[in-house]
Amino acid sequence: MLPPMTAMTTPLWKSAALGDLAVNCAKAGRPADALHSLAEAPDAYMAVIGLARVADAMARRSATQSLGPVLEALGRAAAKVSGRAE
């Protein structure tokens, strides 16, 4: 297991942690904070996964809450990784 400081300086792990934070913000009814958290994610693939998780959390929280901004961000993030192979 990586030491805590190393985990937060590794792009994959930092992005995963920001994704968890974003999901918790979405569950708390703070979608703007969720999007802001994932905007700082250094790993593009984890940002896509995090945004999908945020959209799911928002949909489960409220059927009346607009998913538009999250889905737009998800589309932009997905376009960044489309066709890339690592």
PDB file of C-alpha atoms in Angstrom:
ATOM      1  CA  MET A   1       0.000   0.000   0.000  1.00  0.00           C
ATOM      2  CA  LEU A   2       1.261   3.483  -0.829  1.00  0.00           C
ATOM      3  CA  PRO A   3       1.981   5.953   1.951  1.00  0.00           C
ATOM      4  CA  PRO A   4      -0.768   8.626   2.194  1.00  0.00           C
ATOM      5  CA  MET A   5       1.326  11.434   0.691  1.00  0.00           C
ATOM      6  CA  THR A   6       2.428   9.295  -2.234  1.00  0.00           C
ATOM      7  CA  ALA A   7      -1.154   8.271  -2.941  1.00  0.00           C
ATOM      8  CA  MET A   8      -2.280  11.874  -3.233  1.00  0.00           C
ATOM      9  CA  THR A   9       0.567  12.791  -5.550  1.00  0.00           C
ATOM     10  CA  THR A  10      -0.101   9.876  -7.911  1.00  0.00           C
ATOM     11  CA  PRO A  11      -2.557  11.076 -10.607  1.00  0.00           C
ATOM     12  CA  LEU A  12      -4.649   7.890 -10.580  1.00  0.00           C
ATOM     13  CA  TRP A  13      -5.109   7.805  -6.819  1.00  0.00           C
ATOM     14  CA  LYS A  14      -5.647  11.545  -6.533  1.00  0.00           C
ATOM     15  CA  SER A  15      -8.326  11.354  -9.219  1.00  0.00           C
ATOM     16  CA  ALA A  16      -9.984   8.425  -7.473  1.00  0.00           C
ATOM     17  CA  ALA A  17     -10.058  10.345  -4.191  1.00  0.00           C
ATOM     18  CA  LEU A  18     -11.509  13.403  -5.932  1.00  0.00           C
ATOM     19  CA  GLY A  19     -14.128  11.120  -7.490  1.00  0.00           C
ATOM     20  CA  ASP A  20     -15.140   9.845  -4.059  1.00  0.00           C
ATOM     21  CA  LEU A  21     -15.377  13.419  -2.805  1.00  0.00           C
ATOM     22  CA  ALA A  22     -17.493  14.385  -5.812  1.00  0.00           C
ATOM     23  CA  VAL A  23     -19.906  11.496  -5.270  1.00  0.00           C
ATOM     24  CA  ASN A  24     -20.353  12.504  -1.640  1.00  0.00           C
ATOM     25  CA  CYS A  25     -21.026  16.094  -2.719  1.00  0.00           C
ATOM     26  CA  ALA A  26     -23.630  14.859  -5.222  1.00  0.00           C
ATOM     27  CA  LYS A  27     -25.305  12.720  -2.564  1.00  0.00           C
ATOM     28  CA  ALA A  28     -25.430  15.782  -0.305  1.00  0.00           C
ATOM     29  CA  GLY A  29     -27.186  17.800  -3.006  1.00  0.00           C
ATOM     30  CA  ARG A  30     -24.163  19.897  -3.986  1.00  0.00           C
ATOM     31  CA  PRO A  31     -23.681  19.148  -7.711  1.00  0.00           C
ATOM     32  CA  ALA A  32     -21.632  22.297  -8.367  1.00  0.00           C
ATOM     33  CA  ASP A  33     -19.109  21.197  -5.734  1.00  0.00           C
ATOM     34  CA  ALA A  34     -19.063  17.717  -7.274  1.00  0.00           C
ATOM     35  CA  LEU A  35     -18.212  19.095 -10.701  1.00  0.00           C
ATOM     36  CA  HIS A  36     -15.597  21.421  -9.251  1.00  0.00           C
ATOM     37  CA  SER A  37     -13.900  18.515  -7.462  1.00  0.00           C
ATOM     38  CA  LEU A  38     -13.619  16.447 -10.625  1.00  0.00           C
ATOM     39  CA  ALA A  39     -12.408  19.391 -12.680  1.00  0.00           C
ATOM     40  CA  GLU A  40      -9.161  19.054 -10.726  1.00  0.00           C
ATOM     41  CA  ALA A  41      -8.735  15.330 -11.455  1.00  0.00           C
ATOM     42  CA  PRO A  42      -5.381  14.798 -13.210  1.00  0.00           C
ATOM     43  CA  ASP A  43      -6.253  11.381 -14.649  1.00  0.00           C
ATOM     44  CA  ALA A  44      -8.720  11.659 -17.554  1.00  0.00           C
ATOM     45  CA  TYR A  45      -9.984   8.082 -17.288  1.00  0.00           C
ATOM     46  CA  MET A  46     -10.737   8.399 -13.580  1.00  0.00           C
ATOM     47  CA  ALA A  47     -12.488  11.718 -14.242  1.00  0.00           C
ATOM     48  CA  VAL A  48     -14.867   9.941 -16.641  1.00  0.00           C
ATOM     49  CA  ILE A  49     -15.537   7.218 -14.082  1.00  0.00           C
ATOM     50  CA  GLY A  50     -16.050   9.817 -11.348  1.00  0.00           C
ATOM     51  CA  LEU A  51     -18.484  11.841 -13.461  1.00  0.00           C
ATOM     52  CA  ALA A  52     -20.499   8.727 -14.257  1.00  0.00           C
ATOM     53  CA  ARG A  53     -20.658   7.947 -10.545  1.00  0.00           C
ATOM     54  CA  VAL A  54     -21.768  11.536  -9.812  1.00  0.00           C
ATOM     55  CA  ALA A  55     -24.527  11.308 -12.422  1.00  0.00           C
ATOM     56  CA  ASP A  56     -25.697   8.042 -10.878  1.00  0.00           C
ATOM     57  CA  ALA A  57     -25.679   9.509  -7.355  1.00  0.00           C
ATOM     58  CA  MET A  58     -27.630  12.554  -8.502  1.00  0.00           C
ATOM     59  CA  ALA A  59     -30.205  10.440 -10.336  1.00  0.00           C
ATOM     60  CA  ARG A  60     -30.695   8.250  -7.279  1.00  0.00           C
ATOM     61  CA  ARG A  61     -31.007  11.290  -5.008  1.00  0.00           C
ATOM     62  CA  SER A  62     -33.700  13.130  -6.928  1.00  0.00           C
ATOM     63  CA  ALA A  63     -35.666  12.458 -10.066  1.00  0.00           C
ATOM     64  CA  THR A  64     -36.288  16.185 -10.502  1.00  0.00           C
ATOM     65  CA  GLN A  65     -32.665  17.315 -10.297  1.00  0.00           C
ATOM     66  CA  SER A  66     -31.199  18.321 -13.641  1.00  0.00           C
ATOM     67  CA  LEU A  67     -28.378  16.085 -14.831  1.00  0.00           C
ATOM     68  CA  GLY A  68     -27.593  18.395 -17.762  1.00  0.00           C
ATOM     69  CA  PRO A  69     -24.378  19.958 -16.420  1.00  0.00           C
ATOM     70  CA  VAL A  70     -23.008  16.594 -15.255  1.00  0.00           C
ATOM     71  CA  LEU A  71     -23.829  14.880 -18.528  1.00  0.00           C
ATOM     72  CA  GLU A  72     -22.205  17.726 -20.479  1.00  0.00           C
ATOM     73  CA  ALA A  73     -19.063  17.426 -18.342  1.00  0.00           C
ATOM     74  CA  LEU A  74     -19.141  13.654 -18.823  1.00  0.00           C
ATOM     75  CA  GLY A  75     -19.346  14.084 -22.594  1.00  0.00           C
ATOM     76  CA  ARG A  76     -16.382  16.495 -22.612  1.00  0.00           C
ATOM     77  CA  ALA A  77     -14.326  14.192 -20.391  1.00  0.00           C
ATOM     78  CA  ALA A  78     -15.183  11.130 -22.484  1.00  0.00           C
ATOM     79  CA  ALA A  79     -14.115  12.948 -25.648  1.00  0.00           C
ATOM     80  CA  LYS A  80     -10.673  13.463 -24.116  1.00  0.00           C
ATOM     81  CA  VAL A  81     -10.131   9.731 -23.684  1.00  0.00           C
ATOM     82  CA  SER A  82     -11.993   8.484 -26.761  1.00  0.00           C
ATOM     83  CA  GLY A  83      -9.671   6.561 -29.016  1.00  0.00           C
ATOM     84  CA  ARG A  84      -6.762   6.675 -26.561  1.00  0.00           C
ATOM     85  CA  ALA A  85      -5.169   3.427 -25.477  1.00  0.00           C
ATOM     86  CA  GLU A  86      -2.731   3.136 -22.627  1.00  0.00           C
TER      87      GLU A  86
END
